[in-house]
Coordinates of C-alpha atoms and ligand atoms in Angstrom, one line a residue:
X18 CA -97.2 97.1 -35.6
X19 CA -98.5 99.4 -32.9
X20 CA -102.0 100.8 -32.5
X21 CA -103.2 103.3 -30.0
X22 CA -106.0 101.7 -28.1
X23 CA -108.6 104.0 -26.6
X24 CA -109.5 101.2 -24.2
X25 CA -106.1 101.1 -22.5
X26 CA -105.0 104.6 -23.5
X27 CA -101.7 103.1 -24.8
X28 CA -100.0 102.2 -28.0
X29 CA -100.1 98.4 -28.1
X30 CA -98.6 95.8 -30.4
X31 CA -101.2 94.5 -32.8
X32 CA -101.9 90.8 -32.3
X33 CA -104.9 89.6 -34.3
X34 CA -107.4 87.2 -32.7
X35 CA -106.9 84.9 -35.7
X36 CA -103.5 84.7 -37.4
X37 CA -103.3 86.6 -40.7
X38 CA -106.8 88.0 -40.4
X39 CA -108.2 91.3 -39.3
X40 CA -111.9 91.7 -38.4
X41 CA -112.8 95.4 -38.2
X42 CA -116.0 97.3 -37.8
X43 CA -116.4 101.0 -38.5
X44 CA -119.5 103.0 -37.5
X45 CA -120.9 104.5 -40.6
X46 CA -123.1 107.5 -41.3
X47 CA -126.7 108.2 -40.7
X48 CA -128.1 108.8 -44.2
X49 CA -130.4 111.8 -44.4
X50 CA -128.2 114.2 -46.4
X51 CA -125.0 114.3 -48.4
X52 CA -122.0 113.3 -46.2
X53 CA -119.8 116.2 -45.1
X54 CA -116.1 116.2 -45.0
X55 CA -116.1 115.5 -41.3
X56 CA -117.9 112.2 -42.0
X57 CA -115.3 111.6 -44.7
X58 CA -112.4 111.7 -42.2
X59 CA -113.2 108.3 -40.5
X60 CA -113.9 106.8 -43.9
X61 CA -110.6 107.9 -45.4
X62 CA -108.6 107.1 -42.2
X63 CA -109.9 103.6 -41.7
X64 CA -109.9 102.7 -45.4
X65 CA -106.2 103.6 -45.2
X66 CA -105.8 101.4 -42.1
X67 CA -107.4 98.6 -44.0
X68 CA -105.2 99.1 -47.1
X69 CA -102.1 99.0 -44.9
X70 CA -103.2 95.8 -43.2
X71 CA -103.7 94.3 -46.7
X72 CA -100.3 95.5 -47.8
X73 CA -98.9 93.6 -44.8
X74 CA -100.6 90.5 -46.1
X75 CA -103.6 90.4 -43.8
X76 CA -107.0 89.3 -45.0
X77 CA -109.3 92.1 -43.8
X78 CA -113.0 91.6 -43.2
X79 CA -114.3 95.2 -43.0
X80 CA -117.8 96.0 -42.0
X81 CA -119.4 99.4 -42.0
X82 CA -123.1 100.1 -41.5
X83 CA -125.5 102.7 -42.8
X84 CA -128.0 103.9 -40.2
X85 CA -131.1 104.1 -42.3
X86 CA -133.7 104.6 -39.6
X87 CA -133.4 107.5 -37.2
X88 CA -135.2 110.7 -36.1
X89 CA -133.3 112.9 -38.6
X90 CA -134.3 110.6 -41.5
X91 CA -137.9 110.7 -40.4
X92 CA -137.8 114.5 -40.1
X93 CA -136.4 114.8 -43.6
X94 CA -139.0 112.5 -45.1
X95 CA -141.8 114.5 -43.6
X96 CA -140.2 117.8 -44.9
X97 CA -140.1 116.3 -48.4
X98 CA -143.5 114.6 -48.1
X99 CA -142.0 111.2 -48.8
X100 CA -141.1 108.0 -46.9
X101 CA -137.9 107.3 -45.0
X102 CA -136.9 104.5 -47.4
X103 CA -136.8 107.0 -50.3
X104 CA -134.6 109.3 -48.3
X105 CA -132.1 106.7 -47.0
X106 CA -131.8 104.9 -50.3
X107 CA -131.1 108.2 -52.1
X108 CA -128.4 109.2 -49.6
X109 CA -126.8 105.8 -49.5
X110 CA -126.4 105.9 -53.3
X111 CA -125.0 109.4 -53.0
X112 CA -122.7 108.4 -50.2
X113 CA -121.4 105.5 -52.3
X114 CA -120.6 107.9 -55.2
X115 CA -118.6 110.1 -52.8
X116 CA -116.8 107.1 -51.4
X117 CA -115.9 106.0 -54.9
X118 CA -114.6 109.6 -55.7
X119 CA -112.4 109.4 -52.5
X120 CA -111.2 106.0 -53.6
X121 CA -112.6 104.3 -50.5
X122 CA -113.0 100.6 -51.1
X123 CA -116.5 99.2 -50.6
X124 CA -116.6 97.4 -47.3
X125 CA -116.8 93.6 -47.3
X126 CA -120.3 94.3 -46.1
X127 CA -122.4 97.4 -45.7
X128 CA -125.3 96.3 -43.5
X129 CA -128.4 98.4 -43.2
X130 CA -130.2 98.8 -39.9
X131 CA -133.6 98.2 -41.4
X132 CA -132.4 94.9 -42.7
X133 CA -131.2 93.6 -39.4
X134 CA -134.2 94.2 -37.2
X135 CA -134.7 90.5 -36.4
X136 CA -131.1 90.2 -35.1
X137 CA -131.7 93.3 -32.9
X138 CA -134.9 91.7 -31.5
X139 CA -132.9 88.5 -30.8
X140 CA -130.1 90.3 -28.9
X141 CA -132.5 92.4 -26.9
X142 CA -134.4 89.3 -25.9
X143 CA -131.1 87.7 -24.8
X144 CA -130.4 90.8 -22.7
X145 CA -133.8 90.6 -21.1
X146 CA -133.4 86.9 -20.3
X147 CA -130.0 87.6 -18.7
X148 CA -131.4 90.4 -16.6
X149 CA -129.5 93.2 -18.4
X150 CA -132.6 94.8 -19.9
X151 CA -136.2 95.3 -19.0
X152 CA -139.4 96.2 -20.8
X153 CA -141.3 99.3 -19.4
X154 CA -144.6 99.8 -21.2
X155 CA -143.2 98.8 -24.6
X156 CA -139.9 100.6 -24.2
X157 CA -136.9 98.3 -23.5
X158 CA -134.0 99.8 -21.6
X159 CA -130.5 98.5 -20.9
X160 CA -129.9 98.2 -17.1
X161 CA -126.6 100.1 -17.2
X162 CA -125.6 99.5 -13.5
X163 CA -125.9 95.8 -14.0
X164 CA -123.0 95.9 -16.4
X165 CA -119.9 96.1 -14.3
X166 CA -117.5 97.4 -16.9
X167 CA -119.6 100.4 -17.8
X168 CA -117.4 103.4 -18.4
X169 CA -114.2 101.4 -19.2
X170 CA -113.8 102.9 -22.6
X171 CA -114.6 106.5 -21.9
X172 CA -113.0 106.3 -18.4
X173 CA -116.2 107.8 -17.0
X174 CA -117.5 106.9 -13.6
X175 CA -121.1 105.9 -13.6
X176 CA -121.9 107.9 -10.4
X177 CA -120.3 111.1 -11.8
X178 CA -122.2 110.6 -15.0
X179 CA -125.4 110.2 -13.1
X180 CA -125.0 113.3 -11.0
X181 CA -127.4 115.9 -12.4
X182 CA -129.1 113.5 -14.7
X183 CA -132.8 113.3 -14.3
X184 CA -135.4 110.9 -15.6
X185 CA -137.8 112.8 -17.9
X186 CA -141.5 112.4 -17.0
X187 CA -142.3 110.4 -20.1
X188 CA -139.5 107.9 -19.4
X189 CA -140.2 105.0 -17.2
X190 CA -136.6 104.0 -16.4
X191 CA -135.3 102.4 -13.3
X192 CA -132.2 104.5 -13.4
X193 CA -131.3 107.7 -15.2
X194 CA -128.3 106.0 -16.8
X195 CA -130.3 103.3 -18.5
X196 CA -130.5 103.7 -22.3
X197 CA -133.0 102.7 -24.9
X198 CA -132.8 99.4 -26.8
X199 CA -136.3 99.5 -28.3
X200 CA -138.9 102.2 -28.4
X201 CA -142.6 102.2 -29.4
X202 CA -143.6 104.0 -32.6
X203 CA -145.0 107.4 -32.8
X204 CA -147.7 108.3 -35.3
X205 CA -146.5 108.2 -38.9
X206 CA -143.1 106.6 -38.0
X207 CA -141.8 103.5 -39.6
X208 CA -142.1 100.5 -37.2
X209 CA -141.6 96.8 -36.8
X210 CA -143.4 94.1 -34.8
X211 CA -141.6 93.0 -31.6
X212 CA -142.5 91.2 -28.4
X213 CA -142.6 94.5 -26.6
X214 CA -144.4 97.0 -28.9
X215 CA -144.7 98.0 -32.5
X216 CA -141.7 100.2 -32.7
X217 CA -138.1 100.6 -33.7
X218 CA -134.6 99.9 -32.2
X219 CA -132.5 102.5 -30.4
X220 CA -129.4 103.5 -32.3
X221 CA -126.7 101.7 -30.3
X222 CA -128.0 98.1 -30.7
X223 CA -127.5 98.0 -34.5
X224 CA -123.7 98.0 -34.3
X225 CA -123.6 95.3 -31.6
X226 CA -125.8 93.1 -33.8
X227 CA -124.2 93.7 -37.1
X228 CA -120.7 93.3 -35.7
X229 CA -121.7 89.9 -34.2
X230 CA -123.4 88.7 -37.3
X231 CA -120.8 89.6 -39.9
X232 CA -117.6 89.4 -37.8
X233 CA -118.3 87.2 -34.7
X234 CA -118.6 87.8 -30.9
X235 CA -115.0 89.1 -30.6
X236 CA -113.4 91.3 -33.2
X237 CA -110.0 92.9 -33.6
X238 CA -110.8 96.6 -34.2
X239 CA -113.8 98.7 -33.7
X240 CA -113.5 102.3 -35.0
X241 CA -115.2 105.6 -35.5
X242 CA -114.9 109.3 -34.8
X243 CA -114.0 110.3 -31.2
X244 CA -117.5 111.7 -30.6
X245 CA -118.7 108.1 -30.6
X246 CA -116.6 107.0 -27.6
X247 CA -119.4 108.1 -25.3
X248 CA -122.1 107.1 -25.2
X249 CA -122.3 105.1 -28.4
X250 CA -119.3 102.9 -28.1
X251 CA -119.6 102.6 -24.3
X252 CA -123.1 101.3 -24.8
X253 CA -122.1 99.0 -27.6
X254 CA -119.6 97.4 -25.3
X255 CA -122.2 97.0 -22.6
X256 CA -124.7 95.4 -24.9
X257 CA -122.3 93.1 -26.7
X258 CA -120.3 91.9 -23.7
X259 CA -123.5 91.4 -21.6
X260 CA -125.2 89.4 -24.4
X261 CA -122.1 87.4 -25.6
X262 CA -120.2 87.0 -22.4
X263 CA -116.8 87.7 -24.1
X264 CA -114.7 90.7 -24.9
X265 CA -116.3 92.7 -27.7
X266 CA -113.3 94.5 -29.5
X267 CA -109.7 94.2 -28.7
X268 CA -108.6 97.5 -30.1
X269 CA -110.7 100.7 -30.2
X270 CA -109.5 103.3 -32.6
X271 CA -110.9 106.9 -32.8
X272 CA -110.1 109.7 -35.2
X273 CA -110.0 113.3 -34.0
X274 CA -112.3 115.9 -35.5
X275 CA -112.2 117.8 -38.6
X276 CA -112.8 121.4 -37.4
X277 CA -113.7 124.7 -38.9
X278 CA -112.5 127.7 -36.9
X279 CA -111.5 125.2 -34.3
X280 CA -115.1 124.0 -33.9
X281 CA -116.2 120.5 -34.9
X282 CA -117.7 120.4 -38.4
X283 CA -121.2 119.1 -38.0
X284 CA -124.5 119.2 -39.7
X285 CA -126.4 120.4 -36.6
X286 CA -124.0 123.4 -36.1
X287 CA -124.4 124.2 -39.8
X288 CA -120.7 124.8 -40.3
X289 CA -120.0 122.1 -42.8
X290 CA -119.0 121.4 -46.4
X291 CA -120.2 118.3 -48.1
X292 CA -117.8 116.1 -50.0
X293 CA -119.9 117.0 -53.1
X294 CA -119.2 120.8 -52.5
X295 CA -115.5 120.1 -52.3
X296 CA -115.5 117.8 -55.4
X297 CA -116.6 120.8 -57.5
X298 CA -113.5 122.8 -56.4
X299 CA -110.8 120.2 -56.2
X300 CA -110.1 116.6 -57.2
X301 CA -111.2 114.3 -54.3
X302 CA -107.7 112.8 -54.3
X303 CA -106.6 116.2 -52.9
X304 CA -109.2 116.0 -50.1
X305 CA -107.9 112.5 -49.3
X306 CA -104.3 113.7 -49.3
X307 CA -105.2 116.7 -47.2
X308 CA -106.9 114.4 -44.6
X309 CA -103.9 112.0 -44.4
X310 CA -101.4 114.8 -44.1
X311 CA -102.3 114.9 -40.4
X312 CA -102.1 112.1 -37.9
X313 CA -105.6 110.7 -37.4
X314 CA -105.6 111.3 -33.7
X315 CA -104.8 115.0 -34.2
X316 CA -107.6 117.5 -34.9
X317 CA -107.4 119.1 -38.4
X318 CA -108.6 122.6 -39.0
X319 CA -110.1 122.9 -42.5
X320 CA -109.2 125.9 -44.6
X321 CA -108.8 126.7 -48.3
X322 CA -105.1 127.5 -47.8
X323 CA -104.4 124.1 -46.3
X324 CA -106.3 122.4 -49.2
X325 CA -104.3 124.5 -51.6
X326 CA -101.1 123.4 -49.9
X327 CA -102.2 119.8 -50.1
X328 CA -103.0 120.2 -53.8
X329 CA -99.5 121.6 -54.4
X330 CA -97.9 118.7 -52.5
X331 CA -99.9 116.1 -54.4
X332 CA -99.0 117.8 -57.7
X333 CA -95.3 117.4 -56.9
X334 CA -95.8 113.7 -56.5
X335 CA -97.9 113.2 -59.6
X336 CA -95.5 115.3 -61.7
X337 CA -92.6 113.2 -60.5
X338 CA -94.4 110.0 -61.5
X339 CA -95.4 111.6 -64.8
X340 CA -91.9 112.5 -65.6
X341 CA -90.7 109.0 -64.8
X342 CA -93.4 107.6 -67.2
X343 CA -92.2 109.9 -70.0
X344 CA -88.6 108.9 -69.4
X345 CA -89.5 105.3 -69.6
X346 CA -91.1 105.9 -73.0
X347 CA -87.8 107.0 -74.5
X348 CA -86.3 104.3 -76.7
X349 CA -82.8 103.0 -76.5
X350 CA -82.4 102.8 -72.7
X351 CA -80.5 100.0 -71.2
X352 CA -82.8 97.5 -69.5
X353 CA -80.5 96.5 -66.6
X354 CA -79.4 98.3 -63.5
X355 CA -75.8 99.6 -63.5
X356 CA -73.7 99.1 -60.4
X357 CA -74.1 102.7 -59.5
X358 CA -77.8 102.5 -59.8
X359 CA -77.9 99.4 -57.6
X360 CA -76.1 101.5 -55.0
X361 CA -78.5 104.3 -55.4
X362 CA -81.4 102.0 -55.0
X363 CA -80.0 100.9 -51.6
X364 CA -80.2 104.6 -50.5
X365 CA -83.7 104.8 -51.9
X366 CA -84.7 101.7 -50.0
X367 CA -83.6 103.4 -46.8
X368 CA -86.0 106.2 -47.5
X369 CA -88.9 103.9 -48.4
X370 CA -88.4 101.9 -45.2
X371 CA -89.4 105.1 -43.3
X372 CA -92.8 104.9 -44.9
X373 CA -93.4 101.4 -43.3
X374 CA -91.9 102.5 -40.0
X375 CA -94.3 105.5 -39.8
X376 CA -97.3 103.4 -40.7
X377 CA -96.3 100.7 -38.2
X378 CA -96.3 103.4 -35.5
X379 CA -100.1 103.8 -35.1
X380 CA -100.6 104.6 -38.8
X381 CA -98.7 107.9 -38.8
X382 CA -99.7 108.9 -42.3
X383 CA -98.2 112.4 -41.8
X384 CA -94.6 110.9 -41.5
X385 CA -95.4 108.4 -44.2
X386 CA -96.1 111.3 -46.6
X387 CA -92.9 113.0 -45.6
X388 CA -91.1 109.8 -46.6
X389 CA -92.9 109.9 -50.0
X390 CA -91.8 113.5 -50.5
X391 CA -88.2 112.4 -49.8
X392 CA -88.6 109.6 -52.4
X393 CA -89.9 112.1 -54.9
X394 CA -86.9 114.4 -54.2
X395 CA -84.6 111.4 -54.6
X396 CA -86.2 110.4 -57.9
X397 CA -86.1 114.0 -59.3
X398 CA -82.4 114.3 -58.6
X399 CA -81.3 110.9 -59.6
X400 CA -83.3 109.9 -62.7
X401 CA -81.9 111.2 -66.0
X402 CA -81.3 110.7 -69.7
X403 CA -79.0 107.7 -69.0
X404 CA -81.0 105.9 -66.4
X405 CA -81.9 102.3 -67.1
X406 CA -85.4 101.0 -67.5
X407 CA -85.0 98.9 -64.3
X408 CA -83.9 101.9 -62.3
X409 CA -86.7 104.2 -63.5
X410 CA -89.3 101.4 -62.9
X411 CA -88.0 100.8 -59.4
X412 CA -88.3 104.5 -58.5
X413 CA -91.7 104.9 -60.1
X414 CA -93.3 101.7 -58.8
X415 CA -92.4 102.3 -55.2
X416 CA -94.0 105.8 -55.2
X417 CA -97.1 104.4 -56.9
X418 CA -97.3 101.4 -54.5
X419 CA -97.1 103.6 -51.4
X420 CA -99.5 106.2 -52.7
X421 CA -101.9 103.3 -53.4
X422 CA -101.7 102.2 -49.7
X423 CA -102.8 105.7 -48.9
X424 CA -105.5 105.2 -51.5
X425 CA -104.3 108.0 -53.7
X426 CA -104.0 107.5 -57.5
X427 CA -101.0 109.3 -58.9
X428 CA -100.8 108.0 -62.5
X429 CA -102.5 110.2 -65.0
X430 CA -104.9 108.3 -67.1
X431 CA -103.8 108.1 -70.7
X432 CA -106.1 110.2 -72.8
X433 CA -107.6 108.4 -75.8
X434 CA -107.5 110.4 -79.0
X435 CA -110.6 111.1 -81.1
X436 CA -109.0 109.4 -84.1
X437 CA -108.5 106.2 -82.0
X438 CA -112.1 106.3 -80.9
X439 CA -113.3 106.5 -84.5
X440 CA -111.1 103.6 -85.5
X441 CA -112.4 101.4 -82.7
X442 CA -116.0 102.3 -83.5
X443 CA -115.4 101.3 -87.1
X444 CA -113.8 98.0 -86.0
X445 CA -116.9 97.4 -83.7
X446 CA -119.3 98.0 -86.6
X447 CA -117.4 95.5 -88.8
X448 CA -117.4 93.0 -85.9
X449 CA -121.1 93.3 -85.6
X450 CA -121.6 92.8 -89.4
X451 CA -119.6 89.7 -89.1
X452 CA -121.7 88.6 -86.1
X453 CA -118.6 88.7 -83.9
X454 CA -120.6 90.1 -81.0
X455 CA -118.0 89.1 -78.4
X456 CA -115.4 91.4 -80.1
X457 CA -118.1 94.1 -80.5
X458 CA -118.9 94.0 -76.8
X459 CA -115.2 94.0 -75.9
X460 CA -114.7 97.2 -77.8
X461 CA -117.7 98.8 -76.2
X462 CA -116.4 97.9 -72.8
X463 CA -112.9 99.1 -73.6
X464 CA -114.3 102.5 -74.7
X465 CA -116.5 102.6 -71.6
X466 CA -113.4 102.2 -69.4
X467 CA -112.0 105.3 -71.0
X468 CA -115.2 107.1 -70.3
X469 CA -116.5 107.0 -73.9
X470 CA -120.2 106.3 -74.3
X471 CA -121.6 105.0 -77.5
X472 CA -125.1 106.0 -78.7
X473 CA -126.7 103.9 -81.5
X474 CA -128.7 106.3 -83.5
X475 CA -130.5 106.1 -86.9
X476 CA -127.7 108.0 -88.5
X477 CA -125.2 105.6 -87.2
X478 CA -123.1 105.4 -84.1
X479 CA -122.4 108.6 -82.2
X480 CA -120.2 108.9 -79.2
X481 CA -119.5 111.3 -76.3
X482 CA -116.9 111.6 -73.5
X483 CA -118.5 111.0 -70.1
Ligands
AMP30 P1 -122.7 110.6 -38.0 O1 -123.4 110.5 -39.3 O2 -122.9 111.9 -37.3 O3 -123.2 109.4 -37.1 O4 -121.2 110.4 -38.2 C1 -120.6 109.4 -38.9 C2 -119.1 109.3 -38.6 O5 -118.5 110.5 -38.9 C3 -118.8 109.0 -37.1 O6 -117.7 108.1 -37.0 C4 -118.5 110.4 -36.6 O7 -117.7 110.3 -35.5 C5 -117.7 111.0 -37.7 N1 -117.7 112.4 -37.7 C6 -118.7 113.3 -37.7 N2 -118.3 114.6 -37.7 C7 -117.0 114.5 -37.7 C8 -116.0 115.6 -37.7 N3 -116.2 116.9 -37.8 N4 -114.7 115.2 -37.8 C9 -114.3 113.9 -37.7 N5 -115.2 112.9 -37.7 C10 -116.6 113.2 -37.7
ZN31 ZN1 -121.8 102.2 -34.1

């Protein structure tokens, strides 16, 4: 399996630090608003990377943070006349809803910056002890020039970076390239006690600390959008490697931007759509499919036409699966494969292998999707009245399995009919009368799974579809 590593600028064979395990960290969003579909790109891309590793049999420990203390959150809290906690909690909850809609698996751990302050103080103290950081009137800076490898990820030269950089009057740095690890509070800002000042951490330190705490000093993959390469990831490397004395991440993966009119979609530029906006227009599975239709290292230009094209493409796949499901319901089919079918399945297998080959080549989801379309074409032209159950099952399951690796659900949920609901409710009432509460609960849960909510009213049980 090959991964393009930003650190070496090459595709490299993936060799995990520990056999059979992948430890990966993905920088998450700052939570002061609904996430936009640009933020959704790394979420979808790296969730797909995780799913592919799992498909290959790896156990994946996947950590992704929420930055819940930051200038933008503070500004939003002031605008709304509330506190930062209320803002960040609200948008973490909203972000998790969007993630569920896009079928993004919850991380093994979603650490919050505000819950990891002690760890950050500890790492900053270590950096000071080792001479990599210094306290200047309550602000702690990282001594960038002391870290020899600075610039190795972004391929920037520290002297070139420094040219034209000035130290602002209020900053008391030794060198313009030094960056903040801890800063004193300003009036009305949230703060924590520390050996240097009542204040809060700089942004970069949280990822170094969370990654170490939940994954260890050295991890396999560190990922995020390409705007994070510099300075965020460069600074993370400096902090972690200076503090821990070992290589931080073996492979650095970065997704390209989602653009509008060839400009990066961003909140500050105001040219963005939230995931929530899009969910009102199309199913979020379409958004996910759209995102994966391009290779993650290529920029994607967002437009309604391209989303429509993605919708049509995905419809072709879901319709094929639906047709196979209907065929399988027809009675009287032979169970077993015929010899001809066995031969056809060999051909089918050759197409399916292309999915794995594409994914093995730096997660080329664009080519993987082409392989799925070819599988669909094959199924459409080879499944018929006389096909056996085994043949239809094989065609259908392979499409579902691969779409599941891409995180896209293609099976239509079976609708539950009103009459069936009424029957189940009656059965639940009887179970309750007989004090069989276990069965009553079971029926309630079963209905809940189908999106049916029960309301116990004086007039009896009423129900609605959620
Ligand atoms: P932020 O909340 O700005 O820190 O962004 C969270 C994640 O979204 C980071 O990995 C960013 O690199 C990524 N990101 C932000 N905007 C875009 C965009 N337009 N296209 C792709 N990724 C983006
Ligand atoms: Zn980060």
